[in-house]
Amino acid sequence: MVSRLVPTHIAAIDPYPPGKPIEELERELGITNSIKLASNENPLGPSPKAVAAIREKLGGLHRYPDGSGYYLRRRIAEKLKVPMEGVVLGNGSNEIIELVIRTFIRPGLEVVIPNPSFLVYQLAVQTVGGTVVSVPLKDFAIDLEGILGAITDRTRLIFVNNPNNPTGTVLSEEAFRNFFQKLPSDVVVVIDEAYIEFAPKGSTFDGLDFVSTQGPWVVTTRTFSKAYGLAGLRIGYGVMDPQLASFLHRVRQPFNVGTLAQTAALAALDDDEFLEKSRAVVHEGLKFLYQGLESLGVPYLRTSTNFFLIAVPVDAKKVYEAMLREGVIIRAMNAYGLDRYVRVNVGLPEENERFLRTFAKVLEQLQP
Ligand SMILES: *Cc1c(COP(=O)(O)O)cnc(C)c1O
């Protein structure tokens, strides 16, 4: 019965691997005080200004949110020097990705996606019955030439994740400009900049420089989940040509972003001190982790963001499980086709130390 009801393109989806709540994992394993370095979250917690702003709004929760996101969109537009009509808010930048896909893709149309990259792109395309055209990374970085070669007259969308999750690589401005000039004018390029705040200054391009009213159309997506520490609230945004935005508005729910999310994001956006601190904790943490891994003789990939890949000598799942039993949660990259890599995000100094200590112990246990 079910098999007749469920369309084959839905049944074929590999679900996004959800983690259990930390409390439940701890209960099952009989451990306490575990640390999570698996979801690229901000180790400093949320922006304190965001938390204070939310408190003021709790008494108004019986009201629907502002469905136009007026104040937040206006402030984002001011800060980025873009027209407010081109800013679309989402329930996480995930929702912007979904909106773009639901707006442009139907069965028979193609989306070019680097691989491995963020798993959500492919899941969202499969949901609407579109065709995923995978382009393998080259030396762990997005292969722009490969993407150009994969474009057909059925291509409507191209995803570029800069910096790329899970490899942490960025594209140079020159490489992207060169690529952009060769694109056909009737495609949309989504530049996912979820981690752009962490990229070292001058190391890469700003997706906003490519947003224009003519094709190829560009949508840049950004989030409050990472550098601003608001992952639990679910808020992100896209910047695009206002005409393109008008199509996304037709597709989205009228009240897609909650009041607390809008309020927190507005306060966080002007919390420069917190943003600077977040960058500093990542850059200092990376230096420490790189050094530690070098002294262990463990190969890793240098990153432009708050997480990085570490090569392991055995199946990554085994390393993940052994680390978990010690209370250190990291991510095995098997689902990304990288069976000999784990992904770890930078934590607080004491978390980074604990990670290194535990990792050294686990590798010694698992040595083939
Ligand atoms: C974390 C992340 C996002 C942000 O998702 P939100 O829905 O805004 O929390 C987007 N893209 C990539 C590649 C990410 O890793």
PDB file of C-alpha atoms in Angstrom, residues 91-288:
ATOM      1  CA  ASN A  91      13.984  29.374   8.827  1.00  0.00           C
ATOM      2  CA  GLY A  92      17.740  28.866   8.725  1.00  0.00           C
ATOM      3  CA  SER A  93      19.566  29.426   5.453  1.00  0.00           C
ATOM      4  CA  ASN A  94      18.445  25.855   4.810  1.00  0.00           C
ATOM      5  CA  GLU A  95      15.037  27.242   4.013  1.00  0.00           C
ATOM      6  CA  ILE A  96      16.449  29.675   1.456  1.00  0.00           C
ATOM      7  CA  ILE A  97      18.148  26.732  -0.254  1.00  0.00           C
ATOM      8  CA  GLU A  98      14.831  24.873  -0.303  1.00  0.00           C
ATOM      9  CA  LEU A  99      12.900  27.881  -1.547  1.00  0.00           C
ATOM     10  CA  VAL A 100      15.252  28.364  -4.472  1.00  0.00           C
ATOM     11  CA  ILE A 101      14.964  24.704  -5.377  1.00  0.00           C
ATOM     12  CA  ARG A 102      11.176  24.626  -5.042  1.00  0.00           C
ATOM     13  CA  THR A 103      10.924  27.799  -7.111  1.00  0.00           C
ATOM     14  CA  PHE A 104      13.037  26.625 -10.044  1.00  0.00           C
ATOM     15  CA  ILE A 105      13.166  22.845 -10.127  1.00  0.00           C
ATOM     16  CA  ARG A 106      10.672  20.277 -11.306  1.00  0.00           C
ATOM     17  CA  PRO A 107      11.150  16.742 -12.681  1.00  0.00           C
ATOM     18  CA  GLY A 108      13.382  16.758 -15.742  1.00  0.00           C
ATOM     19  CA  LEU A 109      15.457  19.789 -14.664  1.00  0.00           C
ATOM     20  CA  GLU A 110      19.031  19.550 -13.415  1.00  0.00           C
ATOM     21  CA  VAL A 111      20.966  20.976 -10.500  1.00  0.00           C
ATOM     22  CA  VAL A 112      24.761  20.902 -10.526  1.00  0.00           C
ATOM     23  CA  ILE A 113      26.178  20.125  -7.085  1.00  0.00           C
ATOM     24  CA  PRO A 114      29.822  19.684  -6.057  1.00  0.00           C
ATOM     25  CA  ASN A 115      30.516  16.463  -4.201  1.00  0.00           C
ATOM     26  CA  PRO A 116      31.178  16.187  -1.327  1.00  0.00           C
ATOM     27  CA  SER A 117      29.457  19.334  -0.180  1.00  0.00           C
ATOM     28  CA  PHE A 118      26.487  20.193   2.041  1.00  0.00           C
ATOM     29  CA  LEU A 119      24.112  17.184   1.988  1.00  0.00           C
ATOM     30  CA  VAL A 120      21.009  19.374   2.149  1.00  0.00           C
ATOM     31  CA  TYR A 121      21.332  20.538  -1.497  1.00  0.00           C
ATOM     32  CA  GLN A 122      20.922  17.073  -2.875  1.00  0.00           C
ATOM     33  CA  LEU A 123      18.142  16.109  -0.447  1.00  0.00           C
ATOM     34  CA  ALA A 124      16.110  19.180  -1.358  1.00  0.00           C
ATOM     35  CA  VAL A 125      16.488  18.523  -5.098  1.00  0.00           C
ATOM     36  CA  GLN A 126      15.409  14.901  -4.693  1.00  0.00           C
ATOM     37  CA  THR A 127      12.351  16.042  -2.755  1.00  0.00           C
ATOM     38  CA  VAL A 128      10.980  17.879  -5.780  1.00  0.00           C
ATOM     39  CA  GLY A 129      11.970  15.146  -8.220  1.00  0.00           C
ATOM     40  CA  GLY A 130      14.795  17.115  -9.852  1.00  0.00           C
ATOM     41  CA  THR A 131      18.004  15.583 -11.155  1.00  0.00           C
ATOM     42  CA  VAL A 132      21.243  15.947  -9.196  1.00  0.00           C
ATOM     43  CA  VAL A 133      24.332  16.277 -11.375  1.00  0.00           C
ATOM     44  CA  SER A 134      27.302  15.619  -9.111  1.00  0.00           C
ATOM     45  CA  VAL A 135      30.706  17.165  -9.826  1.00  0.00           C
ATOM     46  CA  PRO A 136      33.555  15.625  -7.788  1.00  0.00           C
ATOM     47  CA  LEU A 137      35.859  17.970  -5.893  1.00  0.00           C
ATOM     48  CA  LYS A 138      39.391  18.394  -7.168  1.00  0.00           C
ATOM     49  CA  ASP A 139      42.059  18.291  -4.460  1.00  0.00           C
ATOM     50  CA  PHE A 140      39.237  18.740  -1.930  1.00  0.00           C
ATOM     51  CA  ALA A 141      38.144  22.049  -3.514  1.00  0.00           C
ATOM     52  CA  ILE A 142      35.153  22.849  -5.721  1.00  0.00           C
ATOM     53  CA  ASP A 143      36.057  22.168  -9.359  1.00  0.00           C
ATOM     54  CA  LEU A 144      34.698  25.148 -11.290  1.00  0.00           C
ATOM     55  CA  GLU A 145      35.871  23.798 -14.653  1.00  0.00           C
ATOM     56  CA  GLY A 146      34.095  20.542 -13.846  1.00  0.00           C
ATOM     57  CA  ILE A 147      30.905  22.458 -13.082  1.00  0.00           C
ATOM     58  CA  LEU A 148      31.080  24.293 -16.406  1.00  0.00           C
ATOM     59  CA  GLY A 149      31.463  20.955 -18.157  1.00  0.00           C
ATOM     60  CA  ALA A 150      28.381  19.556 -16.402  1.00  0.00           C
ATOM     61  CA  ILE A 151      25.982  22.289 -17.529  1.00  0.00           C
ATOM     62  CA  THR A 152      23.352  21.289 -20.086  1.00  0.00           C
ATOM     63  CA  ASP A 153      20.271  23.068 -21.405  1.00  0.00           C
ATOM     64  CA  ARG A 154      18.292  21.405 -18.594  1.00  0.00           C
ATOM     65  CA  THR A 155      20.487  23.015 -15.905  1.00  0.00           C
ATOM     66  CA  ARG A 156      18.671  25.619 -13.833  1.00  0.00           C
ATOM     67  CA  LEU A 157      20.685  25.774 -10.596  1.00  0.00           C
ATOM     68  CA  ILE A 158      24.320  25.505  -9.568  1.00  0.00           C
ATOM     69  CA  PHE A 159      25.462  25.261  -5.960  1.00  0.00           C
ATOM     70  CA  VAL A 160      28.774  26.712  -4.813  1.00  0.00           C
ATOM     71  CA  ASN A 161      29.544  26.395  -1.097  1.00  0.00           C
ATOM     72  CA  ASN A 162      32.231  28.907  -0.143  1.00  0.00           C
ATOM     73  CA  PRO A 163      33.891  27.955   2.197  1.00  0.00           C
ATOM     74  CA  ASN A 164      32.919  24.375   1.387  1.00  0.00           C
ATOM     75  CA  ASN A 165      31.473  22.067   4.014  1.00  0.00           C
ATOM     76  CA  PRO A 166      33.006  19.507   4.751  1.00  0.00           C
ATOM     77  CA  THR A 167      36.419  20.344   3.244  1.00  0.00           C
ATOM     78  CA  GLY A 168      36.874  23.930   4.482  1.00  0.00           C
ATOM     79  CA  THR A 169      38.264  25.145   1.148  1.00  0.00           C
ATOM     80  CA  VAL A 170      37.598  28.548  -0.446  1.00  0.00           C
ATOM     81  CA  LEU A 171      37.690  29.704  -4.059  1.00  0.00           C
ATOM     82  CA  SER A 172      39.841  32.644  -5.138  1.00  0.00           C
ATOM     83  CA  GLU A 173      38.152  35.743  -6.484  1.00  0.00           C
ATOM     84  CA  GLU A 174      39.946  35.349  -9.800  1.00  0.00           C
ATOM     85  CA  ALA A 175      38.878  31.739 -10.235  1.00  0.00           C
ATOM     86  CA  PHE A 176      35.261  32.541  -9.457  1.00  0.00           C
ATOM     87  CA  ARG A 177      35.159  35.597 -11.744  1.00  0.00           C
ATOM     88  CA  ASN A 178      36.594  33.588 -14.576  1.00  0.00           C
ATOM     89  CA  PHE A 179      34.002  30.850 -14.007  1.00  0.00           C
ATOM     90  CA  PHE A 180      31.167  33.352 -13.728  1.00  0.00           C
ATOM     91  CA  GLN A 181      31.989  34.918 -17.083  1.00  0.00           C
ATOM     92  CA  LYS A 182      31.653  31.571 -18.798  1.00  0.00           C
ATOM     93  CA  LEU A 183      28.213  30.741 -17.391  1.00  0.00           C
ATOM     94  CA  PRO A 184      25.122  30.817 -19.591  1.00  0.00           C
ATOM     95  CA  SER A 185      22.849  33.708 -18.624  1.00  0.00           C
ATOM     96  CA  ASP A 186      19.813  31.540 -17.843  1.00  0.00           C
ATOM     97  CA  VAL A 187      21.029  29.741 -14.725  1.00  0.00           C
ATOM     98  CA  VAL A 188      20.869  30.597 -11.031  1.00  0.00           C
ATOM     99  CA  VAL A 189      24.015  30.206  -8.936  1.00  0.00           C
ATOM    100  CA  VAL A 190      23.480  29.734  -5.214  1.00  0.00           C
ATOM    101  CA  ILE A 191      26.578  30.804  -3.288  1.00  0.00           C
ATOM    102  CA  ASP A 192      26.200  29.343   0.185  1.00  0.00           C
ATOM    103  CA  GLU A 193      28.270  31.531   2.508  1.00  0.00           C
ATOM    104  CA  ALA A 194      27.315  29.934   5.827  1.00  0.00           C
ATOM    105  CA  TYR A 195      30.923  30.189   7.016  1.00  0.00           C
ATOM    106  CA  ILE A 196      32.116  33.310   5.205  1.00  0.00           C
ATOM    107  CA  GLU A 197      32.682  35.197   8.481  1.00  0.00           C
ATOM    108  CA  PHE A 198      35.506  32.787   9.360  1.00  0.00           C
ATOM    109  CA  ALA A 199      37.406  32.989   6.059  1.00  0.00           C
ATOM    110  CA  PRO A 200      40.666  34.897   6.524  1.00  0.00           C
ATOM    111  CA  LYS A 201      40.392  38.439   5.147  1.00  0.00           C
ATOM    112  CA  GLY A 202      41.378  38.658   1.493  1.00  0.00           C
ATOM    113  CA  SER A 203      41.403  34.869   1.009  1.00  0.00           C
ATOM    114  CA  THR A 204      38.284  34.687  -1.129  1.00  0.00           C
ATOM    115  CA  PHE A 205      35.523  36.615  -2.916  1.00  0.00           C
ATOM    116  CA  ASP A 206      32.318  38.165  -1.598  1.00  0.00           C
ATOM    117  CA  GLY A 207      29.260  36.573  -3.204  1.00  0.00           C
ATOM    118  CA  LEU A 208      27.396  39.885  -2.938  1.00  0.00           C
ATOM    119  CA  ASP A 209      29.668  41.336  -5.633  1.00  0.00           C
ATOM    120  CA  PHE A 210      28.029  38.961  -8.102  1.00  0.00           C
ATOM    121  CA  VAL A 211      24.399  39.643  -7.245  1.00  0.00           C
ATOM    122  CA  SER A 212      22.851  41.535 -10.149  1.00  0.00           C
ATOM    123  CA  THR A 213      19.594  42.115 -11.968  1.00  0.00           C
ATOM    124  CA  GLN A 214      20.819  40.237 -15.053  1.00  0.00           C
ATOM    125  CA  GLY A 215      21.585  36.574 -15.564  1.00  0.00           C
ATOM    126  CA  PRO A 216      23.342  34.538 -14.516  1.00  0.00           C
ATOM    127  CA  TRP A 217      21.377  35.212 -11.384  1.00  0.00           C
ATOM    128  CA  VAL A 218      23.135  34.845  -8.053  1.00  0.00           C
ATOM    129  CA  VAL A 219      21.621  34.077  -4.662  1.00  0.00           C
ATOM    130  CA  THR A 220      24.013  34.393  -1.735  1.00  0.00           C
ATOM    131  CA  THR A 221      22.875  32.678   1.445  1.00  0.00           C
ATOM    132  CA  ARG A 222      24.134  33.498   4.922  1.00  0.00           C
ATOM    133  CA  THR A 223      23.182  32.351   8.380  1.00  0.00           C
ATOM    134  CA  PHE A 224      23.004  33.358  12.017  1.00  0.00           C
ATOM    135  CA  SER A 225      23.646  29.737  13.017  1.00  0.00           C
ATOM    136  CA  LYS A 226      27.416  29.737  13.013  1.00  0.00           C
ATOM    137  CA  ALA A 227      29.364  32.963  13.652  1.00  0.00           C
ATOM    138  CA  TYR A 228      26.443  34.523  15.577  1.00  0.00           C
ATOM    139  CA  GLY A 229      25.722  31.434  17.670  1.00  0.00           C
ATOM    140  CA  LEU A 230      21.977  31.177  16.969  1.00  0.00           C
ATOM    141  CA  ALA A 231      21.666  27.696  15.408  1.00  0.00           C
ATOM    142  CA  GLY A 232      18.831  26.731  17.780  1.00  0.00           C
ATOM    143  CA  LEU A 233      16.615  29.597  16.604  1.00  0.00           C
ATOM    144  CA  ARG A 234      16.753  28.752  12.902  1.00  0.00           C
ATOM    145  CA  ILE A 235      17.391  31.965  11.019  1.00  0.00           C
ATOM    146  CA  GLY A 236      19.291  32.791   7.866  1.00  0.00           C
ATOM    147  CA  TYR A 237      18.792  34.881   4.742  1.00  0.00           C
ATOM    148  CA  GLY A 238      19.441  35.153   1.058  1.00  0.00           C
ATOM    149  CA  VAL A 239      20.451  38.213  -0.961  1.00  0.00           C
ATOM    150  CA  MET A 240      19.386  38.333  -4.614  1.00  0.00           C
ATOM    151  CA  ASP A 241      17.833  40.385  -7.377  1.00  0.00           C
ATOM    152  CA  PRO A 242      14.513  41.778  -6.030  1.00  0.00           C
ATOM    153  CA  GLN A 243      12.644  40.205  -8.942  1.00  0.00           C
ATOM    154  CA  LEU A 244      14.019  36.811  -8.028  1.00  0.00           C
ATOM    155  CA  ALA A 245      13.120  37.494  -4.381  1.00  0.00           C
ATOM    156  CA  SER A 246       9.528  38.101  -5.434  1.00  0.00           C
ATOM    157  CA  PHE A 247       9.334  34.508  -6.691  1.00  0.00           C
ATOM    158  CA  LEU A 248      10.715  33.093  -3.451  1.00  0.00           C
ATOM    159  CA  HIS A 249       8.107  35.105  -1.528  1.00  0.00           C
ATOM    160  CA  ARG A 250       5.364  33.349  -3.499  1.00  0.00           C
ATOM    161  CA  VAL A 251       6.719  29.968  -2.450  1.00  0.00           C
ATOM    162  CA  ARG A 252       7.486  30.580   1.227  1.00  0.00           C
ATOM    163  CA  GLN A 253       5.111  30.268   4.160  1.00  0.00           C
ATOM    164  CA  PRO A 254       3.666  33.668   5.164  1.00  0.00           C
ATOM    165  CA  PHE A 255       5.156  33.430   8.689  1.00  0.00           C
ATOM    166  CA  ASN A 256       8.274  31.381   8.024  1.00  0.00           C
ATOM    167  CA  VAL A 257      10.550  33.063  10.598  1.00  0.00           C
ATOM    168  CA  GLY A 258       9.517  33.335  14.257  1.00  0.00           C
ATOM    169  CA  THR A 259       9.496  36.489  16.362  1.00  0.00           C
ATOM    170  CA  LEU A 260      12.337  35.407  18.635  1.00  0.00           C
ATOM    171  CA  ALA A 261      14.498  34.445  15.675  1.00  0.00           C
ATOM    172  CA  GLN A 262      13.972  37.856  14.022  1.00  0.00           C
ATOM    173  CA  THR A 263      14.599  39.704  17.285  1.00  0.00           C
ATOM    174  CA  ALA A 264      17.744  37.767  18.130  1.00  0.00           C
ATOM    175  CA  ALA A 265      19.170  38.116  14.645  1.00  0.00           C
ATOM    176  CA  LEU A 266      18.591  41.878  14.616  1.00  0.00           C
ATOM    177  CA  ALA A 267      20.494  42.260  17.885  1.00  0.00           C
ATOM    178  CA  ALA A 268      23.251  39.819  16.879  1.00  0.00           C
ATOM    179  CA  LEU A 269      23.835  41.586  13.591  1.00  0.00           C
ATOM    180  CA  ASP A 270      25.161  44.624  15.456  1.00  0.00           C
ATOM    181  CA  ASP A 271      27.079  42.646  18.067  1.00  0.00           C
ATOM    182  CA  ASP A 272      30.471  43.271  16.495  1.00  0.00           C
ATOM    183  CA  GLU A 273      32.280  42.427  19.677  1.00  0.00           C
ATOM    184  CA  PHE A 274      30.796  38.923  19.733  1.00  0.00           C
ATOM    185  CA  LEU A 275      31.551  38.363  16.067  1.00  0.00           C
ATOM    186  CA  GLU A 276      35.192  39.368  16.588  1.00  0.00           C
ATOM    187  CA  LYS A 277      35.452  37.069  19.598  1.00  0.00           C
ATOM    188  CA  SER A 278      33.962  34.200  17.590  1.00  0.00           C
ATOM    189  CA  ARG A 279      36.512  34.684  14.848  1.00  0.00           C
ATOM    190  CA  ALA A 280      39.374  34.916  17.317  1.00  0.00           C
ATOM    191  CA  VAL A 281      38.396  31.747  19.196  1.00  0.00           C
ATOM    192  CA  VAL A 282      38.297  29.861  15.891  1.00  0.00           C
ATOM    193  CA  HIS A 283      41.579  31.184  14.533  1.00  0.00           C
ATOM    194  CA  GLU A 284      43.451  30.602  17.805  1.00  0.00           C
ATOM    195  CA  GLY A 285      41.838  27.202  18.253  1.00  0.00           C
ATOM    196  CA  LEU A 286      42.870  26.135  14.764  1.00  0.00           C
ATOM    197  CA  LYS A 287      46.505  27.066  15.390  1.00  0.00           C
ATOM    198  CA  PHE A 288      46.469  24.971  18.545  1.00  0.00           C
TER     199      PHE A 288
END
